[in-house]
C-alpha positions as protocol buffer text, in pm:
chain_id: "A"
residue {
  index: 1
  type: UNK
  ca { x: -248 y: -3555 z: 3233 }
}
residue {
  index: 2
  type: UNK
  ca { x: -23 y: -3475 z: 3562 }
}
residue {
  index: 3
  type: UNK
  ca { x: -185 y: -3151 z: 3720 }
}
residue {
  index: 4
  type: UNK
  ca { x: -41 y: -2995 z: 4058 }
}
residue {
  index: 5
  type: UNK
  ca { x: -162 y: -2729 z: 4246 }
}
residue {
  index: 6
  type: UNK
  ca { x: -55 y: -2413 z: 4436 }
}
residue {
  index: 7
  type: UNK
  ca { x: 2 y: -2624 z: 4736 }
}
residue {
  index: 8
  type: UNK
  ca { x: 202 y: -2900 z: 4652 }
}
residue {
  index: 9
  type: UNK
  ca { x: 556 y: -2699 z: 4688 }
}
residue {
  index: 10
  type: UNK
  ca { x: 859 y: -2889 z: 4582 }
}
residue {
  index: 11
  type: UNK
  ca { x: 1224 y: -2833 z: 4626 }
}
residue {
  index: 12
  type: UNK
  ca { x: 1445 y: -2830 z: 4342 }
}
residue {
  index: 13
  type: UNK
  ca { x: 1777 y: -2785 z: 4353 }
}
residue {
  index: 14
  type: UNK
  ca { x: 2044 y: -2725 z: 4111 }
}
residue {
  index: 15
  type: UNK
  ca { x: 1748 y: -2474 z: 3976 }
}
residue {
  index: 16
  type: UNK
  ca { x: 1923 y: -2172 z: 3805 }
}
residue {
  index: 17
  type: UNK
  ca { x: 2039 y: -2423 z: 3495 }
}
residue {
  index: 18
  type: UNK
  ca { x: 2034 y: -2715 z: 3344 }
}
residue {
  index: 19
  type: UNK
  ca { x: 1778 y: -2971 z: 3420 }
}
residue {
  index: 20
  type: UNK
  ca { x: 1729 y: -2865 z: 3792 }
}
residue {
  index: 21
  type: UNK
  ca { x: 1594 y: -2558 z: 3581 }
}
residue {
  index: 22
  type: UNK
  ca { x: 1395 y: -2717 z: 3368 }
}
residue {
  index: 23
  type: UNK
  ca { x: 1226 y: -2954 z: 3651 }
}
residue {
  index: 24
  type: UNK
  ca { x: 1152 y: -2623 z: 3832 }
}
residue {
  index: 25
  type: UNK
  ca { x: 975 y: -2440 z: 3462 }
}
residue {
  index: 26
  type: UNK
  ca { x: 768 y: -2802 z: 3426 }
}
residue {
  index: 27
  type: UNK
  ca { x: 631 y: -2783 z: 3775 }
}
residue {
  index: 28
  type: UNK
  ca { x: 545 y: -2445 z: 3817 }
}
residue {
  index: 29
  type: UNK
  ca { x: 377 y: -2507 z: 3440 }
}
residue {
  index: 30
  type: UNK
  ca { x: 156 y: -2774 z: 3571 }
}
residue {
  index: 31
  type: UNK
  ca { x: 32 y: -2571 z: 3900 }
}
residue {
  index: 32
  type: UNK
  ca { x: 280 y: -2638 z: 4137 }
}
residue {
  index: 33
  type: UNK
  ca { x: 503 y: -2423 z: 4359 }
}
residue {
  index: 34
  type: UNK
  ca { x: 881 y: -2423 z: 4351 }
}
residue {
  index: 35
  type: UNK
  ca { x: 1118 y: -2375 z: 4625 }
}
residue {
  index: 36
  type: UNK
  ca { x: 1450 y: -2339 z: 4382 }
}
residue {
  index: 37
  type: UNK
  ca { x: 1772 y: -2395 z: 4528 }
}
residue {
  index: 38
  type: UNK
  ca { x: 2072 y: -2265 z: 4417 }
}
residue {
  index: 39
  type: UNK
  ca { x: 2453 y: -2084 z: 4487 }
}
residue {
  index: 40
  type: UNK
  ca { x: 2373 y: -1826 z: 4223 }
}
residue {
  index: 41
  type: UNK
  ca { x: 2062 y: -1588 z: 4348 }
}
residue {
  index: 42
  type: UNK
  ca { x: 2131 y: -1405 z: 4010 }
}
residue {
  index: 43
  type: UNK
  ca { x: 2078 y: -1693 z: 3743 }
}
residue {
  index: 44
  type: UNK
  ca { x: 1797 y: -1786 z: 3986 }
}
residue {
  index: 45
  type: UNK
  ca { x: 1652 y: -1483 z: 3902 }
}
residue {
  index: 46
  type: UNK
  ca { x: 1660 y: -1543 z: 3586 }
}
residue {
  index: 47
  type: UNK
  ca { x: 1491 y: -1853 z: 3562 }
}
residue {
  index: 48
  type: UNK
  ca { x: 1216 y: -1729 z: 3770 }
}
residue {
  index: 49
  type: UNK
  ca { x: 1164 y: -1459 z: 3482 }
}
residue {
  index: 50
  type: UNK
  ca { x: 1096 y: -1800 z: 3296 }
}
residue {
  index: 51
  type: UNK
  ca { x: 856 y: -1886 z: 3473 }
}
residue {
  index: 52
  type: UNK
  ca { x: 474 y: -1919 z: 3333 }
}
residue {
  index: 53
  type: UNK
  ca { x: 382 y: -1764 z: 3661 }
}
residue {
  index: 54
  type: UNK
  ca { x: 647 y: -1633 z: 3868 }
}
residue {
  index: 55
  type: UNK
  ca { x: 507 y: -1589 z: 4187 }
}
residue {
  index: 56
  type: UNK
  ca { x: 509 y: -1973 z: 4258 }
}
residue {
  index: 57
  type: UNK
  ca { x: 895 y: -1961 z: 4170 }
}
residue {
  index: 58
  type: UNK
  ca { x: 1070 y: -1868 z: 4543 }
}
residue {
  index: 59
  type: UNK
  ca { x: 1399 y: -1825 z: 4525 }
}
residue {
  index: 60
  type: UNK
  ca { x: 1636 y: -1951 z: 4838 }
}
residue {
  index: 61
  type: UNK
  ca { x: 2033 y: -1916 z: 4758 }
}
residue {
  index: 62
  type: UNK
  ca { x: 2212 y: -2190 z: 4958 }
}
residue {
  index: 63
  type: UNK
  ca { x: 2566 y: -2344 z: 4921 }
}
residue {
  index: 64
  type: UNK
  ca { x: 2486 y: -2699 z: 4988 }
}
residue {
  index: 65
  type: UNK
  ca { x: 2851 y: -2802 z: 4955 }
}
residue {
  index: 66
  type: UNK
  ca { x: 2971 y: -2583 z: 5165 }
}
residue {
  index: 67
  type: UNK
  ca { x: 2684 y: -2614 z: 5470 }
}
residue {
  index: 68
  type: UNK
  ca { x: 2611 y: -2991 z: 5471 }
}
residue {
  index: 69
  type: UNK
  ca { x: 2558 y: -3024 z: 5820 }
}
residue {
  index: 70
  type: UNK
  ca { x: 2304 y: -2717 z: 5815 }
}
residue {
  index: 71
  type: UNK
  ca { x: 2121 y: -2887 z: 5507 }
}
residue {
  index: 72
  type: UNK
  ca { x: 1811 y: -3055 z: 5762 }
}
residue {
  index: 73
  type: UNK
  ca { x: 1772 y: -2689 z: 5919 }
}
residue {
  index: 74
  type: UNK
  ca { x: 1769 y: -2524 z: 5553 }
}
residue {
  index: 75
  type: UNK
  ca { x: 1480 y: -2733 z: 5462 }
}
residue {
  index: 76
  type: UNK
  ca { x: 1306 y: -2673 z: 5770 }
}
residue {
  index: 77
  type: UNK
  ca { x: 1322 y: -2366 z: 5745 }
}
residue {
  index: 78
  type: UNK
  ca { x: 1207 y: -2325 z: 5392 }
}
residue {
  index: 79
  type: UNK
  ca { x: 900 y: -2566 z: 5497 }
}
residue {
  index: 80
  type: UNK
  ca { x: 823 y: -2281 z: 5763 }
}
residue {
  index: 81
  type: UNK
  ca { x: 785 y: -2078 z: 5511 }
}
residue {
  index: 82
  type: UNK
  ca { x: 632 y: -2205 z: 5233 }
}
residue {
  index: 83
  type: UNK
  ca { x: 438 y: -2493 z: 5393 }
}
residue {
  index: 84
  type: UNK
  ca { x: 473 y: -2893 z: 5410 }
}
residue {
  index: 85
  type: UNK
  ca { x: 691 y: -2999 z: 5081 }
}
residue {
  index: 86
  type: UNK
  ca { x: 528 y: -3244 z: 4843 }
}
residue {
  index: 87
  type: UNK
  ca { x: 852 y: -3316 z: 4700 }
}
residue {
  index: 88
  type: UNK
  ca { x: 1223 y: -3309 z: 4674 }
}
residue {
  index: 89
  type: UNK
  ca { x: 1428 y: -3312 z: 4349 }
}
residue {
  index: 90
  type: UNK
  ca { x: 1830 y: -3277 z: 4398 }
}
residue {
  index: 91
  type: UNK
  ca { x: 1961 y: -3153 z: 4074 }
}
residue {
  index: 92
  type: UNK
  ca { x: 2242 y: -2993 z: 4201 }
}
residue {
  index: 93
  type: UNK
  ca { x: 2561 y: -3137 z: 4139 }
}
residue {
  index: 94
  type: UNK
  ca { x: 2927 y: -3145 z: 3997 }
}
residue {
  index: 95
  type: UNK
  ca { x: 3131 y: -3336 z: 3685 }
}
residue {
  index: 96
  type: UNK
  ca { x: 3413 y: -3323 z: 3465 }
}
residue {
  index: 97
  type: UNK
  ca { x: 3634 y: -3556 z: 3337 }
}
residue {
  index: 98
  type: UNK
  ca { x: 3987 y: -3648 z: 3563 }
}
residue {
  index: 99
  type: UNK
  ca { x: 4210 y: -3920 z: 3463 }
}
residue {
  index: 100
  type: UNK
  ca { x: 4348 y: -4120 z: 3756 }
}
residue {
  index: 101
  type: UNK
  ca { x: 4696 y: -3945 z: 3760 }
}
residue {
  index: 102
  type: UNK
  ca { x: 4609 y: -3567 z: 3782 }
}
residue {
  index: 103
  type: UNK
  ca { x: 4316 y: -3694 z: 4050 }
}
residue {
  index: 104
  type: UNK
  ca { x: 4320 y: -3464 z: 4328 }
}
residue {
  index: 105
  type: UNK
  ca { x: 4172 y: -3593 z: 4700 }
}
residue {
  index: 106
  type: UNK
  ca { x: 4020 y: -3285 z: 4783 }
}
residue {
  index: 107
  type: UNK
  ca { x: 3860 y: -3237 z: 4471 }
}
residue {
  index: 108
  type: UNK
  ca { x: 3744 y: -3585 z: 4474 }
}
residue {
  index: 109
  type: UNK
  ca { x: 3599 y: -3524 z: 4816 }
}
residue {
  index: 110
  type: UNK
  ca { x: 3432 y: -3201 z: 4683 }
}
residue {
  index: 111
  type: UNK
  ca { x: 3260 y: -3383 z: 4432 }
}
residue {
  index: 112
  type: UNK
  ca { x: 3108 y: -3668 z: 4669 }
}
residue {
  index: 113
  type: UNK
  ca { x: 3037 y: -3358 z: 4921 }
}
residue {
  index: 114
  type: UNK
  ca { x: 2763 y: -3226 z: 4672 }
}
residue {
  index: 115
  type: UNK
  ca { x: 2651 y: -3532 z: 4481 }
}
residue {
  index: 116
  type: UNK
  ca { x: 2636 y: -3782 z: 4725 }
}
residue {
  index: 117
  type: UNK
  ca { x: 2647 y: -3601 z: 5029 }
}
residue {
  index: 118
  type: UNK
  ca { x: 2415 y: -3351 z: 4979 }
}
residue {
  index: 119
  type: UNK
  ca { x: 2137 y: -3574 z: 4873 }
}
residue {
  index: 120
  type: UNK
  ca { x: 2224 y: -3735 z: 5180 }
}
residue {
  index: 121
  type: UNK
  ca { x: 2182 y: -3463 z: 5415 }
}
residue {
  index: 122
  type: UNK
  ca { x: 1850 y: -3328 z: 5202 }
}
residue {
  index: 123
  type: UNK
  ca { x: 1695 y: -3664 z: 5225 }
}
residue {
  index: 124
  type: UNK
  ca { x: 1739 y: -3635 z: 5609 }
}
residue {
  index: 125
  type: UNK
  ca { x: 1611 y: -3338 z: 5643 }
}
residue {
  index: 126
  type: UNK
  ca { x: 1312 y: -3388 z: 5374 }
}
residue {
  index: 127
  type: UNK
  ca { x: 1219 y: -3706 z: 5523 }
}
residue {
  index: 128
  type: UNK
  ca { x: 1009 y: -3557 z: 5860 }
}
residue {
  index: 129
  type: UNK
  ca { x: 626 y: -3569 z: 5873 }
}
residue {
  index: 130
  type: UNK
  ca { x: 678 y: -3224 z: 6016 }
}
residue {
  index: 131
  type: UNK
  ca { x: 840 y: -3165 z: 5690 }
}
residue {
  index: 132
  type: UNK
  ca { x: 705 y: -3336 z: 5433 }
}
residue {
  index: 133
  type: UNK
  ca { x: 336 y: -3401 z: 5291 }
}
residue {
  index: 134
  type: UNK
  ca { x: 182 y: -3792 z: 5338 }
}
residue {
  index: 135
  type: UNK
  ca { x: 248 y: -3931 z: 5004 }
}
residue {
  index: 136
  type: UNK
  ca { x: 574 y: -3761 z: 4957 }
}
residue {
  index: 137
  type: UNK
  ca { x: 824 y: -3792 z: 4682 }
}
residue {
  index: 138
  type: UNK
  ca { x: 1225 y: -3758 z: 4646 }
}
residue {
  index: 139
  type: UNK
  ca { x: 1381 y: -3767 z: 4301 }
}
residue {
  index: 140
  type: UNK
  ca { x: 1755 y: -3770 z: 4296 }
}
residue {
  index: 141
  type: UNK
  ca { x: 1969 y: -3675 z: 3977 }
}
residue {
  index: 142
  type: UNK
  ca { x: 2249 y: -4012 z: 3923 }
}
residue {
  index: 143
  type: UNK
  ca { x: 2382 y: -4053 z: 3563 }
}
residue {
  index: 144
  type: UNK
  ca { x: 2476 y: -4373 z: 3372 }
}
residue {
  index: 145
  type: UNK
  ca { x: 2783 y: -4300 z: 3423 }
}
residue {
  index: 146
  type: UNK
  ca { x: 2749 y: -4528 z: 3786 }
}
residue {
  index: 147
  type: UNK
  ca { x: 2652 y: -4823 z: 3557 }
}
residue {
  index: 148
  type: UNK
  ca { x: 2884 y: -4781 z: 3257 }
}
residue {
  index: 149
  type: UNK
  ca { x: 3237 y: -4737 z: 3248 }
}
residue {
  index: 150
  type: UNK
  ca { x: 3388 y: -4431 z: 3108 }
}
residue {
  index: 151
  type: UNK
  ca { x: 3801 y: -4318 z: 3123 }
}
residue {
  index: 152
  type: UNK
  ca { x: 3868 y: -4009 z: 3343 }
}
residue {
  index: 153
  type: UNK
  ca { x: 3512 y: -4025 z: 3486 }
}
residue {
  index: 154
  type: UNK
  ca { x: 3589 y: -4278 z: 3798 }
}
residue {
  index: 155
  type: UNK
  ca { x: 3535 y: -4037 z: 4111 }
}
residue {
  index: 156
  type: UNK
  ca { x: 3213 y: -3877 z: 3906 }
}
residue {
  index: 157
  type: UNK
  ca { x: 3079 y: -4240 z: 3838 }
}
residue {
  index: 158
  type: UNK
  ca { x: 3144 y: -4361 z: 4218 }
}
residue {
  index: 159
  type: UNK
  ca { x: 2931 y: -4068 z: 4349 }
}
residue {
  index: 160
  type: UNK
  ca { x: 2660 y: -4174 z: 4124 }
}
residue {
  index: 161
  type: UNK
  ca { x: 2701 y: -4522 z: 4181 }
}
residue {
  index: 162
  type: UNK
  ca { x: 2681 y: -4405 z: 4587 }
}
residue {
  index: 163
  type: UNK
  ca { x: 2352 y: -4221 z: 4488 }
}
residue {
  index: 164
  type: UNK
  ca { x: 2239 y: -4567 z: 4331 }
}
residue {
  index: 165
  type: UNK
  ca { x: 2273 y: -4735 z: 4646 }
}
residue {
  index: 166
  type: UNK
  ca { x: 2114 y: -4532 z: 4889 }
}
residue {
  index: 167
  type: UNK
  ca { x: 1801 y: -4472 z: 4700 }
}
residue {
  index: 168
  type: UNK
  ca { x: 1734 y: -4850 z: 4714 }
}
residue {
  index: 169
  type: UNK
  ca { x: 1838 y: -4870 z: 5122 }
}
residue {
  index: 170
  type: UNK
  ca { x: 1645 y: -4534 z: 5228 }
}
residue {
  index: 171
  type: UNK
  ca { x: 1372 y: -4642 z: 4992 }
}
residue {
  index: 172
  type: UNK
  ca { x: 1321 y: -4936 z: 5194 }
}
residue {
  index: 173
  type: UNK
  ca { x: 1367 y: -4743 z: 5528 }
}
residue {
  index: 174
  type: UNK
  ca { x: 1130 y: -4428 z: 5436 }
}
residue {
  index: 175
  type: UNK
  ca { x: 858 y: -4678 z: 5289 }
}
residue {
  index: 176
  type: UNK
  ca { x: 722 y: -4701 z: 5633 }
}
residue {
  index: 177
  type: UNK
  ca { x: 680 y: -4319 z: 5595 }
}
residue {
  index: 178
  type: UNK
  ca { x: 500 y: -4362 z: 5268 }
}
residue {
  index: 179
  type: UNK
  ca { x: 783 y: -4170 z: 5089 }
}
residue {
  index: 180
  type: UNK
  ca { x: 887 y: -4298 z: 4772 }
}
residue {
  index: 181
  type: UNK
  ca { x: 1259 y: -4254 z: 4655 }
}
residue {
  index: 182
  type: UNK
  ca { x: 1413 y: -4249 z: 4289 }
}
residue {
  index: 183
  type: UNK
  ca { x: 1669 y: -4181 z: 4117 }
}
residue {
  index: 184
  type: UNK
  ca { x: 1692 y: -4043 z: 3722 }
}
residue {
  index: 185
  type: UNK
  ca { x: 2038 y: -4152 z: 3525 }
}
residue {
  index: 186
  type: UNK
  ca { x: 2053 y: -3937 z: 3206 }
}
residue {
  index: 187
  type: UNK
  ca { x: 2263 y: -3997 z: 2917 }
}
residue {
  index: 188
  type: UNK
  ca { x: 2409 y: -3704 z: 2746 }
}
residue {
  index: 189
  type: UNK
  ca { x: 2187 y: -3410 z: 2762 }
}
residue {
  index: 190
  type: UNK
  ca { x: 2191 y: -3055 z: 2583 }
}
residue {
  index: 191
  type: UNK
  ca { x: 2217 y: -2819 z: 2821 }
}
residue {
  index: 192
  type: UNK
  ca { x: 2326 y: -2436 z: 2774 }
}
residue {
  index: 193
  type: UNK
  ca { x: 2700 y: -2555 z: 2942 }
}
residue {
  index: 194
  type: UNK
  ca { x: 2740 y: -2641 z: 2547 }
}
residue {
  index: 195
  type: UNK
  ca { x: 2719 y: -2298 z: 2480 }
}
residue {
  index: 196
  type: UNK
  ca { x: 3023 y: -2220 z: 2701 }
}
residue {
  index: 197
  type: UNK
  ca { x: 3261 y: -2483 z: 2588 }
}
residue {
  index: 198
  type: UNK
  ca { x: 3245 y: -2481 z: 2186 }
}
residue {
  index: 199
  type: UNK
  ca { x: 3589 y: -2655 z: 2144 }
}
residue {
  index: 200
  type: UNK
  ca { x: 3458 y: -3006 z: 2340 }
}
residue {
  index: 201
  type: UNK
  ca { x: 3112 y: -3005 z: 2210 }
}
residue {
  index: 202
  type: UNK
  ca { x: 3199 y: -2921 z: 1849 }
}
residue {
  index: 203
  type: UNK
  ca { x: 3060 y: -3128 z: 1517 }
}
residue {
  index: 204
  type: UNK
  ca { x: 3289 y: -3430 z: 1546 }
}
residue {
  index: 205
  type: UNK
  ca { x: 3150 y: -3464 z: 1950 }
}
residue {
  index: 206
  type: UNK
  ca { x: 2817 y: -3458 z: 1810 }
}
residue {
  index: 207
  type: UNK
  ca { x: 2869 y: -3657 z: 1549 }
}
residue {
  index: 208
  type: UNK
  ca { x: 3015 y: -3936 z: 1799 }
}
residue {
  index: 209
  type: UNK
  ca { x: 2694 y: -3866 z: 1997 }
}
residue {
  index: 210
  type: UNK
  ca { x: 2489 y: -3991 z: 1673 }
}
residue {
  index: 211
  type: UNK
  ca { x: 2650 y: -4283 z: 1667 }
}
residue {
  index: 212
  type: UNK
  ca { x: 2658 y: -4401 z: 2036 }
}
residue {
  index: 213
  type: UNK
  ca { x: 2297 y: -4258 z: 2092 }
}
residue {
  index: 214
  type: UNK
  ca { x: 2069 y: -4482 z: 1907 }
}
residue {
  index: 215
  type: UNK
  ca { x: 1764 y: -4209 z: 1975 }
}
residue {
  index: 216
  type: UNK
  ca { x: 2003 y: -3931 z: 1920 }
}
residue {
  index: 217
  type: UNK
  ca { x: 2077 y: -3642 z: 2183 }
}
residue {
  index: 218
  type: UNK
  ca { x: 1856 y: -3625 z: 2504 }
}
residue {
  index: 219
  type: UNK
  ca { x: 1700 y: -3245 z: 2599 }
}
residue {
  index: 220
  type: UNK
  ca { x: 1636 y: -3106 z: 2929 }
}
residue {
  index: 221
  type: UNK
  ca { x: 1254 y: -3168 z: 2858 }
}
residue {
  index: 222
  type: UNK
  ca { x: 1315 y: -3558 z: 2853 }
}
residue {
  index: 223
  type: UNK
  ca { x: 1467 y: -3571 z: 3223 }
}
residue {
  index: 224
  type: UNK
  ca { x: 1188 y: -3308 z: 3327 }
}
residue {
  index: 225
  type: UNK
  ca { x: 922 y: -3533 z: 3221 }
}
residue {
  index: 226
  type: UNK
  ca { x: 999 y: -3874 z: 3350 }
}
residue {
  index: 227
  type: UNK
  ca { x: 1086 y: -3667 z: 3688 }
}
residue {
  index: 228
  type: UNK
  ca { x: 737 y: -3509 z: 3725 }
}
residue {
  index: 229
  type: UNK
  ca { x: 595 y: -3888 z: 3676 }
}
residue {
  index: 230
  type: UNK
  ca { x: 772 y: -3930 z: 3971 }
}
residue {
  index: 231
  type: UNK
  ca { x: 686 y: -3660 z: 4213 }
}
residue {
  index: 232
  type: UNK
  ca { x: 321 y: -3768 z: 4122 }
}
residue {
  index: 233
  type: UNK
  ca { x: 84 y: -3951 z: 4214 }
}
residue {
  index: 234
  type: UNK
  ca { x: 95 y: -4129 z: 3916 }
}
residue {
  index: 235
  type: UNK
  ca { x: 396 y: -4279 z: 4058 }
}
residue {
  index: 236
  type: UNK
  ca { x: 246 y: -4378 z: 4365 }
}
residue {
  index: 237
  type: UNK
  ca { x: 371 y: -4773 z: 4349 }
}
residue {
  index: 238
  type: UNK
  ca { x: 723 y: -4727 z: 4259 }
}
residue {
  index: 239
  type: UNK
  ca { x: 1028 y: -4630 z: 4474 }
}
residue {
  index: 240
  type: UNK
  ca { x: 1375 y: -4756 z: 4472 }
}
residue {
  index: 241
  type: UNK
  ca { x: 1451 y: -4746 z: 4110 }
}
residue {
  index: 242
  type: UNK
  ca { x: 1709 y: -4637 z: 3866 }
}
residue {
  index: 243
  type: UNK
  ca { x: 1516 y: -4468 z: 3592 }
}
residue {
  index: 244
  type: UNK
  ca { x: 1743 y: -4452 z: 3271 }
}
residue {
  index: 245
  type: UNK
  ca { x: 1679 y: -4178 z: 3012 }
}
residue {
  index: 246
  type: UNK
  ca { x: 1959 y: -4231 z: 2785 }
}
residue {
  index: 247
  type: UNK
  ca { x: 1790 y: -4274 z: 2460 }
}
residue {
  index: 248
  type: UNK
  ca { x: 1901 y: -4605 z: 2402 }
}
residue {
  index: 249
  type: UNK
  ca { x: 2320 y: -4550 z: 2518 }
}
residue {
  index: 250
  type: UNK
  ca { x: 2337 y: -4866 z: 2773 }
}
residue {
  index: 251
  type: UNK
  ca { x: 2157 y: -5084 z: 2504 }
}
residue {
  index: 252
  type: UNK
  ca { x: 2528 y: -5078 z: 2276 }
}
């Protein structure tokens, strides 16, 4: 069984929700130490209340969308303070669904500024022996959505595709660092954002999820698991890859 301790701090980002939240929970419940990263202190708050033990849950607000080019500093900082990070995990990100003729360029660009961008500029920043522990570990979130076609979701698909790519070329580059790179593509996941948009994810959504999911639904705790394999040890020979979790989806 995985097992970290007190001193192996990782970054998560996207924290406060979702499965950046749930990444942070599994850590911190198998002895690790959580930097969490996110825009909303509050709802990081909250998930810190989650926490099995609370006091290895440190909470850093930070608009990475908005201060890209202060990203490298940000994690500098935070490695000040909390010593070397074992690991990085960028969770953070943006979606939605925009056919081609309502697209908007600066909302395009928004959404490559924080998906693609962002794990960019925390990558840089992550990837310093002053920074980072030997043996490190960056796990960035991509989605099948870069590998499977879907109407209304080209921008959202080409910043995962992007995210695709450079794993594989800074994998290569950071090997010589013996940091490993990865990225996660869920399927469709269950996350509380259901909870706020009843009309889209009502019974006939679900139902089509049934069909097009051969293992049904995917949870927060499937992503979380397959990404702690990755930030340890355990995962010591791999780097570079695409790990799908989509319960089957790209099989059909």
């Amino acid at each position: 069984m995985i097992q970290f301790n007190p001193d192996n701090v990782f970054l998560v980002t996207g924290a406060s929700s979702g499965l950046g939240k749930a990444i942070a929970l599994k850590i911190i419940a198998l002895g690790g130490s959580v930097i969490a990263v996110s825009r909303n202190s509050d709802k990081l708050n909250l998930s810190r209340n989650e926490a099995i033990e609370p006091e290895r849950f440190f909470i850093e607000p930070f608009d990475l969308s908005a201060s890209l080019e202060e990203i490298p500093d940000f994690i500098k900082q935070c490695a000040k303070k909390y010593g070397k990070l074992a690991g990085l995990v960028h969770s953070a990100g943006i979606g939605g669904v925009t056919p081609l003729k309502v697209l908007d360029l600066s909302e395009a660009k928004s959404m490559f500024d924080i998906n693609y961008f962002g794990a960019l500029m925390l990558t840089k920043g992550f990837c310093d022996k002053r920074i980072c522990t030997a043996n490190a570990s960056v796990v960035i979130l991509s989605s099948i959505a870069a590998i499977q076609g879907n109407s209304g979701l080209g921008n959202y698909s080409a910043t995962k595709g992007a995210v695709n790519s450079l794993v594989q070329s800074l994998a290569v580059e950071t090997a010589k660092q013996n940091i490993r790179i990865n990225a996660i593509s869920p399927g469709f996941i269950v996350t509380e954002i259901i909870q706020h948009a009843p009309n889209v994810y009502n019974d006939e959504f679900f139902t089509k999820i049934k069909e097009e999911y051969p293992l049904g639904e995917g949870h927060p705790e499937d992503v979380a698991s397959a990404c702690i394999f990755l930030l340890s040890h355990s995962a010591r020979w791999i780097t570079g890859q695409n790990i799908i979790i989509d319960g089957g989806r790209t099989l059909l």
